[in-house]
Tab-separated table of C-alpha atoms and ligand atoms in Angstrom:
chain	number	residue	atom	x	y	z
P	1	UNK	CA	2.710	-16.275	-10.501
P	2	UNK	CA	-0.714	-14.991	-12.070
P	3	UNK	CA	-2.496	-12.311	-9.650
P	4	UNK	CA	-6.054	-10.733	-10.166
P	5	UNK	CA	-6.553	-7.519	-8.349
P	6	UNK	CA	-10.550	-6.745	-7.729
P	7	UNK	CA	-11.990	-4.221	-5.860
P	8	UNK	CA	-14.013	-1.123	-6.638
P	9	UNK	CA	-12.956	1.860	-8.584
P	10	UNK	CA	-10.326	3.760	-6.825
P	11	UNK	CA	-9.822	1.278	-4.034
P	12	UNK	CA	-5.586	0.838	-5.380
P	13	UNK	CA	-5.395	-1.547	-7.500
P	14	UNK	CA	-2.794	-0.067	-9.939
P	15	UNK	CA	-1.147	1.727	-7.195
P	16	UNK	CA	-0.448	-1.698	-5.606
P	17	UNK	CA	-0.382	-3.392	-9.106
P	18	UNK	CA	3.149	-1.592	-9.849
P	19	UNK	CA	4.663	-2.526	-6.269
P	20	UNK	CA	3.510	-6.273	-7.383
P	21	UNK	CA	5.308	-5.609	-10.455
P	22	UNK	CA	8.605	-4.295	-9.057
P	23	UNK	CA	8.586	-7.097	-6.252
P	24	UNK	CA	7.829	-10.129	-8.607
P	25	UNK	CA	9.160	-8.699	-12.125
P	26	UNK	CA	6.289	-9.183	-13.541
P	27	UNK	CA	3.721	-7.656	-15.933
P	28	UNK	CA	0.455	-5.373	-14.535
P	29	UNK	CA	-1.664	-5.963	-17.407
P	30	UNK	CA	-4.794	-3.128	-16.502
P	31	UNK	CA	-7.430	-3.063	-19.141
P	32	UNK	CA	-8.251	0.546	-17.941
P	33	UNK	CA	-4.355	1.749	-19.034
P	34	UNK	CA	-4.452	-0.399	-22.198
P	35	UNK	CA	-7.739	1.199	-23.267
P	36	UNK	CA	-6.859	4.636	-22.190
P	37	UNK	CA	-3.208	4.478	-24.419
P	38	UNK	CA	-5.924	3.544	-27.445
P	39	UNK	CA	-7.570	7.168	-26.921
P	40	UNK	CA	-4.906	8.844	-26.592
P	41	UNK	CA	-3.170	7.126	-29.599
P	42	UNK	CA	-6.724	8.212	-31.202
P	43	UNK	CA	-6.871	4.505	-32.361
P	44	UNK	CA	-10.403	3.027	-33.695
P	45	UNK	CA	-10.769	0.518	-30.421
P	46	UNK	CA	-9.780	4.119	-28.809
P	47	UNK	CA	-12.856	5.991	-30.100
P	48	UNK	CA	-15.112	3.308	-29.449
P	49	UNK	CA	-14.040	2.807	-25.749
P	50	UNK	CA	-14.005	6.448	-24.974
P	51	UNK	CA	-17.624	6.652	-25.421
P	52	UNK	CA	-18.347	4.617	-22.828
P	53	UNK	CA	-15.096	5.513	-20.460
P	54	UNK	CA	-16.592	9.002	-20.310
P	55	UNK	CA	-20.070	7.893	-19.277
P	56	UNK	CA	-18.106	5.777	-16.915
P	57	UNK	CA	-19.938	2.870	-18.462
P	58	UNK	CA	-18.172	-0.869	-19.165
P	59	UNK	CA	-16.497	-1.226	-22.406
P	60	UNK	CA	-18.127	-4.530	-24.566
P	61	UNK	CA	-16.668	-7.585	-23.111
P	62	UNK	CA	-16.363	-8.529	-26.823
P	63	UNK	CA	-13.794	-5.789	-27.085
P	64	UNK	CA	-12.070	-6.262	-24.132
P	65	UNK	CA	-11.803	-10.474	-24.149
P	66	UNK	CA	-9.599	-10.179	-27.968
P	67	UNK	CA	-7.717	-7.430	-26.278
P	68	UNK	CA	-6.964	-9.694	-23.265
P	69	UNK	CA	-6.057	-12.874	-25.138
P	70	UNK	CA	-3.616	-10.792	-28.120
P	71	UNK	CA	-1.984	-9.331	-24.753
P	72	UNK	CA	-1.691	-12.958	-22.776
P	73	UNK	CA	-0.399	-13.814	-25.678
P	74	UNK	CA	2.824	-11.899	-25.825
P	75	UNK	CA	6.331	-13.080	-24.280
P	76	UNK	CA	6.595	-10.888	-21.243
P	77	UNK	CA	3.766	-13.321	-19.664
P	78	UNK	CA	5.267	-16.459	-19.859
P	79	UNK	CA	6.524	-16.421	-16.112
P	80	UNK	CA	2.972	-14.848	-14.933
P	81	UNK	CA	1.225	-11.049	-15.030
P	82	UNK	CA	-1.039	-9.576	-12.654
P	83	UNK	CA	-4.163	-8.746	-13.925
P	84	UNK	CA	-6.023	-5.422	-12.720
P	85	UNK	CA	-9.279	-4.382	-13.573
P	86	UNK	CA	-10.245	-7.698	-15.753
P	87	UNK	CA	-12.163	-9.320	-15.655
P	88	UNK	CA	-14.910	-7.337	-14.238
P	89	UNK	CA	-18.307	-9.392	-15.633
P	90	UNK	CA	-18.920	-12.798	-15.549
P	91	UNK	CA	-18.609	-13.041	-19.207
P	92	UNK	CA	-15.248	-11.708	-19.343
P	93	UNK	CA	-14.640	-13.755	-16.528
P	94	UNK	CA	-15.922	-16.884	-18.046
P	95	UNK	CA	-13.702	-15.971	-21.430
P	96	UNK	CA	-10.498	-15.645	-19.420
P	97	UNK	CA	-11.280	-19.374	-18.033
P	98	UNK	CA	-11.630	-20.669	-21.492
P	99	UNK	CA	-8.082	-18.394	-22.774
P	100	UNK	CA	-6.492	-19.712	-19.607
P	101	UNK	CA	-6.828	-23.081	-20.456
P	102	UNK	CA	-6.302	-22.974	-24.168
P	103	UNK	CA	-3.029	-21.492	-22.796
P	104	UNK	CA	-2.635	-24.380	-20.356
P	105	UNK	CA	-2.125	-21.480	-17.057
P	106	UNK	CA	-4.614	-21.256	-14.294
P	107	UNK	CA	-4.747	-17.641	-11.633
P	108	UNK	CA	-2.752	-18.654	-8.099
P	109	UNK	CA	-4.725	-15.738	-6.527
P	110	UNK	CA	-7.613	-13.136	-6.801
P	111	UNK	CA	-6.903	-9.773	-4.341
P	112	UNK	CA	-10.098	-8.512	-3.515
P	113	UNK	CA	-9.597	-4.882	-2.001
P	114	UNK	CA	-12.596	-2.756	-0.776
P	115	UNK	CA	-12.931	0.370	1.312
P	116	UNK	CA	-16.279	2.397	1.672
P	117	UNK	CA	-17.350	4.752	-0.799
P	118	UNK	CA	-16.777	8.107	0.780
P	119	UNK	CA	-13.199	7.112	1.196
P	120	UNK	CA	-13.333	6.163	-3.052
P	121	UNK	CA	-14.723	9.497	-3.256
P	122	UNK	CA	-11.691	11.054	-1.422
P	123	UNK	CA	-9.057	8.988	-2.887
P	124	UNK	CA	-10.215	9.540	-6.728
P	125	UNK	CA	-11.312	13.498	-6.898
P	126	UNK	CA	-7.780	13.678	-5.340
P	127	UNK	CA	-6.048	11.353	-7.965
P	128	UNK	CA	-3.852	12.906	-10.219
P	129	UNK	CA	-1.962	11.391	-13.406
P	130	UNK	CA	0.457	11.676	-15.559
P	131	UNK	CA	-0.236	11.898	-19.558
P	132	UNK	CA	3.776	10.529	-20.522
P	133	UNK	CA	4.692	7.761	-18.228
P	134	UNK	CA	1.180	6.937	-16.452
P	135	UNK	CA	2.607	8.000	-13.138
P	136	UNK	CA	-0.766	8.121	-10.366
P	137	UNK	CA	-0.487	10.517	-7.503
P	138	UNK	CA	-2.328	11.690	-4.838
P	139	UNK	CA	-2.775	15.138	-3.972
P	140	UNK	CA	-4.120	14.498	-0.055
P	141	UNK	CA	-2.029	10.913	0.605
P	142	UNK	CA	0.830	10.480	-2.375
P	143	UNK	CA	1.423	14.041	-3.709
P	144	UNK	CA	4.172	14.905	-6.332
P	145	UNK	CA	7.165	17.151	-5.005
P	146	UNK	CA	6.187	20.221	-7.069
P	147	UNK	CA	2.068	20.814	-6.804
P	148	UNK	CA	0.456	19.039	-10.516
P	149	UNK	CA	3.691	18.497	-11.729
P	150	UNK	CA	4.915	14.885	-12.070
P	151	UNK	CA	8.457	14.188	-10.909
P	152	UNK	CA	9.750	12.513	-13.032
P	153	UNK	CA	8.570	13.891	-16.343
P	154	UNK	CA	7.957	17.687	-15.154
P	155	UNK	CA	4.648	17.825	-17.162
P	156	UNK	CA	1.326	19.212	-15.678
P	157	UNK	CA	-0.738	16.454	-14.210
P	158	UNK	CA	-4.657	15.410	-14.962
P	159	UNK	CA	-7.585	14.837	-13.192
P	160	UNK	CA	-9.059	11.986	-15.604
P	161	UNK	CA	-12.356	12.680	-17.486
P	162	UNK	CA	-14.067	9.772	-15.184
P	163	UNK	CA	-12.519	11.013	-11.716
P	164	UNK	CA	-15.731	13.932	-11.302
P	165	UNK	CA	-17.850	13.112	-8.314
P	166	UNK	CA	-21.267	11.966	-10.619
P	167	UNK	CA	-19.074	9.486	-12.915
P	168	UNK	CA	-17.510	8.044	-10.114
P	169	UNK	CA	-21.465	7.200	-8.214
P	170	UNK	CA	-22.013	6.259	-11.803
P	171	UNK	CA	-18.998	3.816	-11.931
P	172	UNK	CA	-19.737	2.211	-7.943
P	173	UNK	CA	-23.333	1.040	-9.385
P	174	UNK	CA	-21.813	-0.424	-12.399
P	175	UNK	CA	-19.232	-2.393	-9.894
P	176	UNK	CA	-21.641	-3.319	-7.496
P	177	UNK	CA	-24.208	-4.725	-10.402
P	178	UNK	CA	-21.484	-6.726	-12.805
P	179	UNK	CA	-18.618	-7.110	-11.048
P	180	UNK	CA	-19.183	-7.763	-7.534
P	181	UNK	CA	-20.611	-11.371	-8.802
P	182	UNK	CA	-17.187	-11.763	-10.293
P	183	UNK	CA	-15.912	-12.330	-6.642
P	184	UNK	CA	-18.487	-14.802	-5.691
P	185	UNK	CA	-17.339	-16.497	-9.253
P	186	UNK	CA	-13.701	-16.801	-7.971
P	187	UNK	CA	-14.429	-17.622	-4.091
P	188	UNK	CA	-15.980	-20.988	-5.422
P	189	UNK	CA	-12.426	-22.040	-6.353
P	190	UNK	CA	-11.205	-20.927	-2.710
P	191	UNK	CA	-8.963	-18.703	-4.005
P	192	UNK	CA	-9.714	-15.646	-3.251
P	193	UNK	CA	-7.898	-13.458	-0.650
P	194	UNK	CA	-9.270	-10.017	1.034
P	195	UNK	CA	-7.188	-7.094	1.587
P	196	UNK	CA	-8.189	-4.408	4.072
P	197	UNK	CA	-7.740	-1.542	2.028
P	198	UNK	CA	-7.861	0.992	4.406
P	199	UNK	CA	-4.789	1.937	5.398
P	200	UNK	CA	-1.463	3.479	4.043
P	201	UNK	CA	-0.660	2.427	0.855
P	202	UNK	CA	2.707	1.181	2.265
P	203	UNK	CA	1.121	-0.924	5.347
P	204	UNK	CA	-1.116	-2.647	2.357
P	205	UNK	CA	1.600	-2.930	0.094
P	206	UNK	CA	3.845	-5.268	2.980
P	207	UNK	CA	0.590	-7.282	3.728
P	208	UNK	CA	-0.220	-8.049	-0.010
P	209	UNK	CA	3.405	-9.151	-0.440
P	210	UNK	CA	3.276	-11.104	2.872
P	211	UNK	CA	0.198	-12.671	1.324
P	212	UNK	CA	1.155	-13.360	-2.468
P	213	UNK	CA	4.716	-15.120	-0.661
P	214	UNK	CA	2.937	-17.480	1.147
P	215	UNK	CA	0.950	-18.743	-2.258
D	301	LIG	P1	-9.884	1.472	-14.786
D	301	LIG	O1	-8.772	2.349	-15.159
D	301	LIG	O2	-9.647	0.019	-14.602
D	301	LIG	O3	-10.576	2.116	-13.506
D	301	LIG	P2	-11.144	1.494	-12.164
D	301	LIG	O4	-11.233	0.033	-12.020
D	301	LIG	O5	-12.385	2.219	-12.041
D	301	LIG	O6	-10.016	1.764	-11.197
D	301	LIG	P3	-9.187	3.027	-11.017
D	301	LIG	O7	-8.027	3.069	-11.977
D	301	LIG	O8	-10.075	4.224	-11.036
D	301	LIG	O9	-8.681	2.836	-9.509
D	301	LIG	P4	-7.589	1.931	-8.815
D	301	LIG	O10	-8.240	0.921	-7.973
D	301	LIG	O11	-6.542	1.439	-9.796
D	301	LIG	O12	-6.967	3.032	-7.853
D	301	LIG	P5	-5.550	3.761	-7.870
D	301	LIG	O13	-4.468	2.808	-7.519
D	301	LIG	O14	-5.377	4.598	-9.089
D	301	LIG	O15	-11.081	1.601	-15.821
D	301	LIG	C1	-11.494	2.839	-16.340
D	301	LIG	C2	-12.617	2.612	-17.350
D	301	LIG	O16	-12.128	1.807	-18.441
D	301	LIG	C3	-13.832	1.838	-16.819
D	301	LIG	O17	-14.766	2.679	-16.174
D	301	LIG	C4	-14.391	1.242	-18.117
D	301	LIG	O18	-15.062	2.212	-18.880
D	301	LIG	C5	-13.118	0.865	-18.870
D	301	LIG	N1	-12.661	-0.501	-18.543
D	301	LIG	C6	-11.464	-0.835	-17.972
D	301	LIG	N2	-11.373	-2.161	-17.831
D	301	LIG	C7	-12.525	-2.685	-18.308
D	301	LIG	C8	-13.034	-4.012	-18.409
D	301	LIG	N3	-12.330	-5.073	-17.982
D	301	LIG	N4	-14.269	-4.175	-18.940
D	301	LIG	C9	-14.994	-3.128	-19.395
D	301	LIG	N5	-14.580	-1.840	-19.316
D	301	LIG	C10	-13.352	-1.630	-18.780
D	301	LIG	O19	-5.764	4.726	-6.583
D	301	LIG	C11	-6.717	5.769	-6.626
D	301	LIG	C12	-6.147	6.983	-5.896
D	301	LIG	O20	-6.019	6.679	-4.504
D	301	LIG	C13	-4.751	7.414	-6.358
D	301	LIG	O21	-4.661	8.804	-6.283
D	301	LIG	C14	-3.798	6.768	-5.327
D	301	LIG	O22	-2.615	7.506	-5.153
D	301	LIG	C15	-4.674	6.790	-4.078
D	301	LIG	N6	-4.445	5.677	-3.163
D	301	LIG	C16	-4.232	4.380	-3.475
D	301	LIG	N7	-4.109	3.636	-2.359
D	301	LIG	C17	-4.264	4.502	-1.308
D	301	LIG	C18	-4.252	4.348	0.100
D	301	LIG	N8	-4.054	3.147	0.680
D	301	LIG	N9	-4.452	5.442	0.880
D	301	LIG	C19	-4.663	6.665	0.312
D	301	LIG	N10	-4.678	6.879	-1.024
D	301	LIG	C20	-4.486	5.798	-1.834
């Protein structure tokens, strides 16, 4: 099974990503976690990709395409992987095609989740993560037990550097411009699907997995 999950910044893809991954044992590949472990590993793709994380600008699709194919590349994807937050221009979207077929795989199904963006708003200036094991939480809908303290690791949570109200409008444009067309891109191979995004995150979790099992 090979899932894309597109929708806007903050809309739930990785929350939904790791129910996917649980439910199907198989690997959430996010560019966004992959790039964010290079900064904080201080690594040189790191310090090139934070420059434009911060601004809440796109990293090069140059960058992100040989990142992509060494990861596809790896054993833990031979049975499928659900990709989240790639490809998100129609460059990197056109690269995948070409890596996907060099690798003789094709995508059973993009997710494309959306809510409006006062609820993005909401949802991201109350996201808080965790530094050790990546852990997201929400302080207004999916709070920790103890207040900015994840439960499982007991460290303080974060509020990432992009999360601040004028990145995130910064971030929406950027979607709406370069990777909205992405979606048009897939729905010409019919196989796109749309998830309401509105709800609980449990109600959306049972309808994605009603939706992937009937692939
Ligand atoms: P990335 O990390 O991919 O960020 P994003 O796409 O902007 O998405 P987010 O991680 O912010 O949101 P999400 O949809 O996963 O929401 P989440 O589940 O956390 O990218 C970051 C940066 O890296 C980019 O800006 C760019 O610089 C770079 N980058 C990454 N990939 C790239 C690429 N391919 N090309 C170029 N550059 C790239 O949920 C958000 C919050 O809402 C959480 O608190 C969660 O608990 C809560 N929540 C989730 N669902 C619900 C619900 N149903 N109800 C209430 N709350 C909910």
């Amino acid at each position: 099974m090979r899932l894309l999950l597109i929708g806007p910044p903050g809309v739930g893809k990785g929350t939904q990503a790791k129910f996917l991954v649980n439910h199907f044992k198989i690997p959430q590949i996010s560019t966004g976690d992959m790039l964010r472990e290079n900064v904080q590993n201080n690594t040189a793709l790191g310090t090139e990709a934070n420059i434009y994380m911060k601004e809440g600008k796109l990293v090069p699709d140059t960058v992100i395409l040989q990142m992509i194919k060494k990861r596809l590349n790896k054993n833990d994807c031979s049975n499928g992987y659900i990709l989240d937050g790639f490809p998100r221009t129609e460059p990197q979207a056109n690269g995948l095609d070409k890596l996907l077929k060099s690798l003789n795989q094709r995508l059973d199904c993009v997710m494309v989740m959306n809510i409006d963006d006062s609820m993005i708003i909401n949802r991201l200036s109350n996201r808080r993560s965790c530094k050790n094991c990546n852990q997201v939480y929400n302080l207004l809908y999916d709070p920790p037990k103890t207040d900015d303290i994840c439960d499982s690791c007991n460290v303080k949570l974060f509020l990432r550097d992009d999360d601040i109200p004028s990145t995130i409008k910064k971030r929406l444009i950027i979607y709406r411009e370069q990777t909205e067309p992405v979606i048009e891109y897939y729905t010409k191979f019919g196989i796109t699907k749309i998830i309401d995004s509105k709800g609980s995150i449990k109600d959306i979790k049972n309808n994605i997995i009603k939706i992937v099992t009937r692939i």
